[in-house]
Amino acid sequence: MTPTLSITDQPIDIAAALAAVQTDAAGAVNSFIGTVRNQSGGRPVRRLHYESYDSMALTQLGHVVNQAYEKWPMLQEVAVVHRKGTLELGDVAVVVAVATPHRAESFAACQFIIDTLKQVVTIWKREEYEDGTEWVAAHP
Amino acid sequence: MYAEDMSLKIALFGITREIVGTSVIELPAPAPATVGALLDELRKQYPALGELRSCAVAVNNEYARNDHPLHTVDEIALIPPVAGG
């Protein structure tokens, strides 16, 4: 039940993240895969640059997963892998995988983890456009 | 009271690193040495920090409230709006 949490500058191995949550006690494995999209608010995006404060990101990720375990005590295994560095269109930026006995909790826990990750985990994203770059969400 | 020579090291990330122009700054501890006083001082020195949607301070990898005390040994970081995922 120790979650697999990591921040990596290497391409994410989706199969490995799914394998990390495999357990005979689970009848459901649910995953979210976040990928790099070619536009943001209608503005074409060329690529993304992710920056991470690794030690705090992992600490906060641990809190998020602990909250998920409190909300869904039947939650079995969790894996969260986030990429950092420069990502091209289509690259995988994040994978969340959870294993639960039944499917309803697997959807709910997976969504909770990715939604809360986006609010508290110390990772920043700079979008690169044809004519410049911008830190996402930095300004009102 | 705090020793006048007490200084704090603050790690900077994302847009705060670009605003300040370096990834770590060292400055004398404000009086009182709290998160709130540190934010006030930094916004005075770097007004662009005040234009951000938010700017939190982390102490030892945890988000810290304005009244949280700061010590030389603490790992302190400025946390601009996060955007993972």
CSV table of C-alpha atoms in Angstrom, one decimal:
chain,number,residue,atom,x,y,z
A,1,MET,CA,0.0,0.0,0.0
A,2,THR,CA,3.0,2.3,-0.3
A,3,PRO,CA,2.2,4.6,-3.2
A,4,THR,CA,4.5,4.9,-6.1
A,5,LEU,CA,5.2,8.7,-6.4
A,6,SER,CA,7.8,10.2,-8.7
A,7,ILE,CA,8.8,13.3,-10.6
A,8,THR,CA,11.0,12.5,-13.6
A,9,ASP,CA,12.8,14.2,-16.5
A,10,GLN,CA,12.5,11.0,-18.5
A,11,PRO,CA,9.5,9.9,-20.7
A,12,ILE,CA,6.9,8.3,-18.5
A,13,ASP,CA,6.4,4.6,-18.7
A,14,ILE,CA,2.6,4.2,-18.6
A,15,ALA,CA,2.7,0.4,-18.5
A,16,ALA,CA,5.1,0.5,-15.5
A,17,ALA,CA,2.7,2.9,-13.6
A,18,LEU,CA,-0.2,0.6,-14.3
A,19,ALA,CA,1.9,-2.5,-13.2
A,20,ALA,CA,2.8,-0.7,-10.0
A,21,VAL,CA,-0.9,-0.7,-8.9
A,22,GLN,CA,-1.7,-4.3,-9.8
A,23,THR,CA,-2.9,-6.3,-6.9
A,24,ASP,CA,-5.1,-9.4,-6.6
A,25,ALA,CA,-7.3,-7.5,-4.1
A,26,ALA,CA,-8.4,-5.0,-6.8
A,27,GLY,CA,-11.1,-5.6,-9.4
A,28,ALA,CA,-10.6,-2.1,-10.9
A,29,VAL,CA,-7.6,-0.2,-12.1
A,30,ASN,CA,-8.3,3.3,-13.2
A,31,SER,CA,-5.9,5.8,-14.8
A,32,PHE,CA,-5.6,9.3,-15.9
A,33,ILE,CA,-3.1,10.3,-18.5
A,34,GLY,CA,-2.4,14.0,-19.1
A,35,THR,CA,-0.8,14.8,-22.4
A,36,VAL,CA,0.5,18.0,-24.1
A,37,ARG,CA,-2.2,19.7,-26.2
A,38,ASN,CA,-1.6,21.8,-29.3
A,39,GLN,CA,-3.5,24.9,-28.0
A,40,SER,CA,-4.4,26.7,-24.9
A,41,GLY,CA,-7.4,29.1,-24.9
A,42,GLY,CA,-7.3,29.1,-28.7
A,43,ARG,CA,-3.6,30.0,-28.8
A,44,PRO,CA,-1.4,27.5,-30.6
A,45,VAL,CA,1.1,25.9,-28.2
A,46,ARG,CA,4.4,24.6,-29.6
A,47,ARG,CA,5.7,22.8,-26.5
A,48,LEU,CA,5.6,22.9,-22.7
A,49,HIS,CA,8.3,23.5,-20.1
A,50,TYR,CA,7.6,22.0,-16.7
A,51,GLU,CA,9.6,23.0,-13.6
A,52,SER,CA,9.3,21.2,-10.3
A,53,TYR,CA,10.2,21.8,-6.6
A,54,ASP,CA,10.8,18.1,-6.3
A,55,SER,CA,11.0,17.6,-2.5
A,56,MET,CA,7.9,19.7,-1.8
A,57,ALA,CA,6.1,18.2,-4.8
A,58,LEU,CA,6.6,14.7,-3.4
A,59,THR,CA,5.6,15.8,0.1
A,60,GLN,CA,2.4,17.4,-1.1
A,61,LEU,CA,1.7,14.5,-3.4
A,62,GLY,CA,2.0,12.2,-0.4
A,63,HIS,CA,-0.6,14.4,1.4
A,64,VAL,CA,-2.9,14.2,-1.6
A,65,VAL,CA,-2.7,10.4,-1.7
A,66,ASN,CA,-3.2,10.1,2.1
A,67,GLN,CA,-6.3,12.2,1.8
A,68,ALA,CA,-7.5,9.8,-0.9
A,69,TYR,CA,-6.9,6.9,1.4
A,70,GLU,CA,-9.0,8.6,4.1
A,71,LYS,CA,-11.8,9.3,1.7
A,72,TRP,CA,-11.8,5.9,0.1
A,73,PRO,CA,-10.6,3.4,2.8
A,74,MET,CA,-11.0,0.6,0.2
A,75,LEU,CA,-8.4,2.2,-2.0
A,76,GLN,CA,-5.6,-0.4,-2.6
A,77,GLU,CA,-2.7,0.9,-4.6
A,78,VAL,CA,-1.8,4.3,-6.1
A,79,ALA,CA,0.8,5.5,-8.5
A,80,VAL,CA,1.5,9.1,-9.6
A,81,VAL,CA,4.3,10.0,-12.0
A,82,HIS,CA,4.8,13.5,-13.2
A,83,ARG,CA,7.2,14.6,-15.9
A,84,LYS,CA,9.3,17.7,-15.8
A,85,GLY,CA,11.5,19.5,-18.3
A,86,THR,CA,10.6,20.2,-21.9
A,87,LEU,CA,7.7,18.3,-23.4
A,88,GLU,CA,6.6,18.1,-27.0
A,89,LEU,CA,3.0,17.9,-28.3
A,90,GLY,CA,1.5,14.5,-27.4
A,91,ASP,CA,4.1,13.7,-24.7
A,92,VAL,CA,2.7,12.3,-21.5
A,93,ALA,CA,2.9,14.9,-18.7
A,94,VAL,CA,1.3,13.0,-15.9
A,95,VAL,CA,-0.1,9.5,-15.1
A,96,VAL,CA,-2.3,8.7,-12.1
A,97,ALA,CA,-3.2,5.1,-11.6
A,98,VAL,CA,-5.4,3.7,-8.8
A,99,ALA,CA,-6.5,0.2,-7.9
A,100,THR,CA,-9.8,-0.4,-5.9
A,101,PRO,CA,-12.0,-3.4,-5.3
A,102,HIS,CA,-14.8,-1.9,-7.5
A,103,ARG,CA,-15.0,0.6,-10.3
A,104,ALA,CA,-17.0,3.4,-8.8
A,105,GLU,CA,-14.3,4.3,-6.2
A,106,SER,CA,-11.6,3.9,-8.8
A,107,PHE,CA,-13.0,6.7,-11.0
A,108,ALA,CA,-13.7,8.9,-7.9
A,109,ALA,CA,-10.2,8.5,-6.3
A,110,CYS,CA,-8.4,8.9,-9.6
A,111,GLN,CA,-10.3,12.2,-10.3
A,112,PHE,CA,-9.7,13.4,-6.8
A,113,ILE,CA,-6.0,12.8,-7.0
A,114,ILE,CA,-5.5,14.6,-10.4
A,115,ASP,CA,-7.7,17.5,-9.4
A,116,THR,CA,-6.0,18.0,-6.0
A,117,LEU,CA,-2.5,17.6,-7.5
A,118,LYS,CA,-3.2,20.5,-9.9
A,119,GLN,CA,-4.1,22.7,-6.9
A,120,VAL,CA,-1.3,21.9,-4.4
A,121,VAL,CA,1.7,20.1,-6.0
A,122,THR,CA,4.6,22.4,-6.7
A,123,ILE,CA,5.0,22.0,-10.4
A,124,TRP,CA,4.9,24.9,-12.8
A,125,LYS,CA,4.1,25.0,-16.6
A,126,ARG,CA,5.4,27.5,-19.1
A,127,GLU,CA,3.7,27.4,-22.5
A,128,GLU,CA,5.7,28.1,-25.5
A,129,TYR,CA,3.9,29.8,-28.4
A,130,GLU,CA,5.0,31.0,-31.9
A,131,ASP,CA,5.8,34.4,-30.4
A,132,GLY,CA,6.9,33.9,-26.8
A,133,THR,CA,6.2,32.0,-23.6
A,134,GLU,CA,3.9,32.4,-20.6
A,135,TRP,CA,3.8,30.8,-17.1
A,136,VAL,CA,0.3,29.2,-16.9
A,137,ALA,CA,-2.0,30.6,-14.2
A,138,ALA,CA,0.6,33.0,-12.9
A,139,HIS,CA,-1.5,36.2,-13.4
A,140,PRO,CA,-5.2,36.9,-12.7
B,1,MET,CA,13.9,39.9,19.1
B,2,TYR,CA,16.0,38.4,16.4
B,3,ALA,CA,19.7,38.7,15.8
B,4,GLU,CA,20.4,41.4,13.3
B,5,ASP,CA,22.7,39.2,11.3
B,6,MET,CA,20.2,36.4,11.0
B,7,SER,CA,19.7,35.8,7.3
B,8,LEU,CA,17.3,33.7,5.3
B,9,LYS,CA,17.8,31.8,2.1
B,10,ILE,CA,14.8,31.6,-0.1
B,11,ALA,CA,14.4,29.3,-3.1
B,12,LEU,CA,12.6,30.6,-6.1
B,13,PHE,CA,10.7,28.7,-8.8
B,14,GLY,CA,8.9,29.4,-12.0
B,15,ILE,CA,7.8,33.0,-12.5
B,16,THR,CA,9.2,34.2,-9.2
B,17,ARG,CA,12.7,33.0,-10.2
B,18,GLU,CA,12.3,35.0,-13.4
B,19,ILE,CA,11.0,38.1,-11.5
B,20,VAL,CA,13.9,38.0,-9.0
B,21,GLY,CA,16.5,36.9,-11.6
B,22,THR,CA,18.0,34.1,-9.6
B,23,SER,CA,17.0,30.7,-8.1
B,24,VAL,CA,18.1,31.5,-4.6
B,25,ILE,CA,18.2,34.8,-2.7
B,26,GLU,CA,19.6,35.5,0.7
B,27,LEU,CA,18.4,38.4,2.7
B,28,PRO,CA,18.3,39.6,6.3
B,29,ALA,CA,15.4,38.2,8.3
B,30,PRO,CA,12.6,40.7,8.6
B,31,ALA,CA,11.4,41.7,12.1
B,32,PRO,CA,9.4,39.8,13.1
B,33,ALA,CA,10.8,36.9,11.2
B,34,THR,CA,7.5,35.5,9.9
B,35,VAL,CA,6.2,34.4,6.5
B,36,GLY,CA,4.0,37.5,6.3
B,37,ALA,CA,6.8,40.0,7.0
B,38,LEU,CA,9.0,38.2,4.5
B,39,LEU,CA,6.3,38.4,1.8
B,40,ASP,CA,5.9,42.2,2.6
B,41,GLU,CA,9.6,42.7,2.2
B,42,LEU,CA,9.9,40.8,-1.0
B,43,ARG,CA,6.9,42.6,-2.6
B,44,LYS,CA,8.5,45.9,-1.6
B,45,GLN,CA,11.8,44.8,-3.3
B,46,TYR,CA,10.1,43.1,-6.3
B,47,PRO,CA,6.7,44.8,-7.0
B,48,ALA,CA,6.0,42.3,-9.8
B,49,LEU,CA,5.5,39.6,-7.2
B,50,GLY,CA,2.4,41.5,-6.1
B,51,GLU,CA,0.9,41.2,-9.5
B,52,LEU,CA,0.7,37.4,-9.3
B,53,ARG,CA,-2.5,35.6,-8.8
B,54,SER,CA,-1.0,34.3,-5.6
B,55,CYS,CA,2.3,33.9,-3.9
B,56,ALA,CA,2.7,31.4,-1.1
B,57,VAL,CA,5.6,30.7,1.1
B,58,ALA,CA,6.7,27.1,1.9
B,59,VAL,CA,8.7,26.2,5.0
B,60,ASN,CA,10.3,22.8,5.0
B,61,ASN,CA,8.2,21.6,2.1
B,62,GLU,CA,4.9,22.6,3.7
B,63,TYR,CA,2.7,25.6,2.8
B,64,ALA,CA,3.0,28.1,5.7
B,65,ARG,CA,0.6,30.7,7.0
B,66,ASN,CA,1.5,34.4,7.4
B,67,ASP,CA,2.2,34.0,11.2
B,68,HIS,CA,4.5,31.1,10.7
B,69,PRO,CA,8.0,31.9,12.2
B,70,LEU,CA,11.1,31.6,10.1
B,71,HIS,CA,14.5,30.3,11.2
B,72,THR,CA,17.9,30.3,9.5
B,73,VAL,CA,17.9,26.5,9.3
B,74,ASP,CA,14.5,26.4,7.5
B,75,GLU,CA,14.2,25.5,3.9
B,76,ILE,CA,12.1,28.4,2.6
B,77,ALA,CA,10.6,28.8,-0.8
B,78,LEU,CA,8.4,31.2,-2.7
B,79,ILE,CA,5.5,29.3,-4.4
B,80,PRO,CA,3.8,31.1,-7.3
B,81,PRO,CA,0.5,29.7,-8.6
B,82,VAL,CA,1.1,26.0,-9.4
B,83,ALA,CA,0.1,24.5,-12.7
B,84,GLY,CA,0.9,20.8,-12.7
B,85,GLY,CA,-1.0,18.1,-14.6
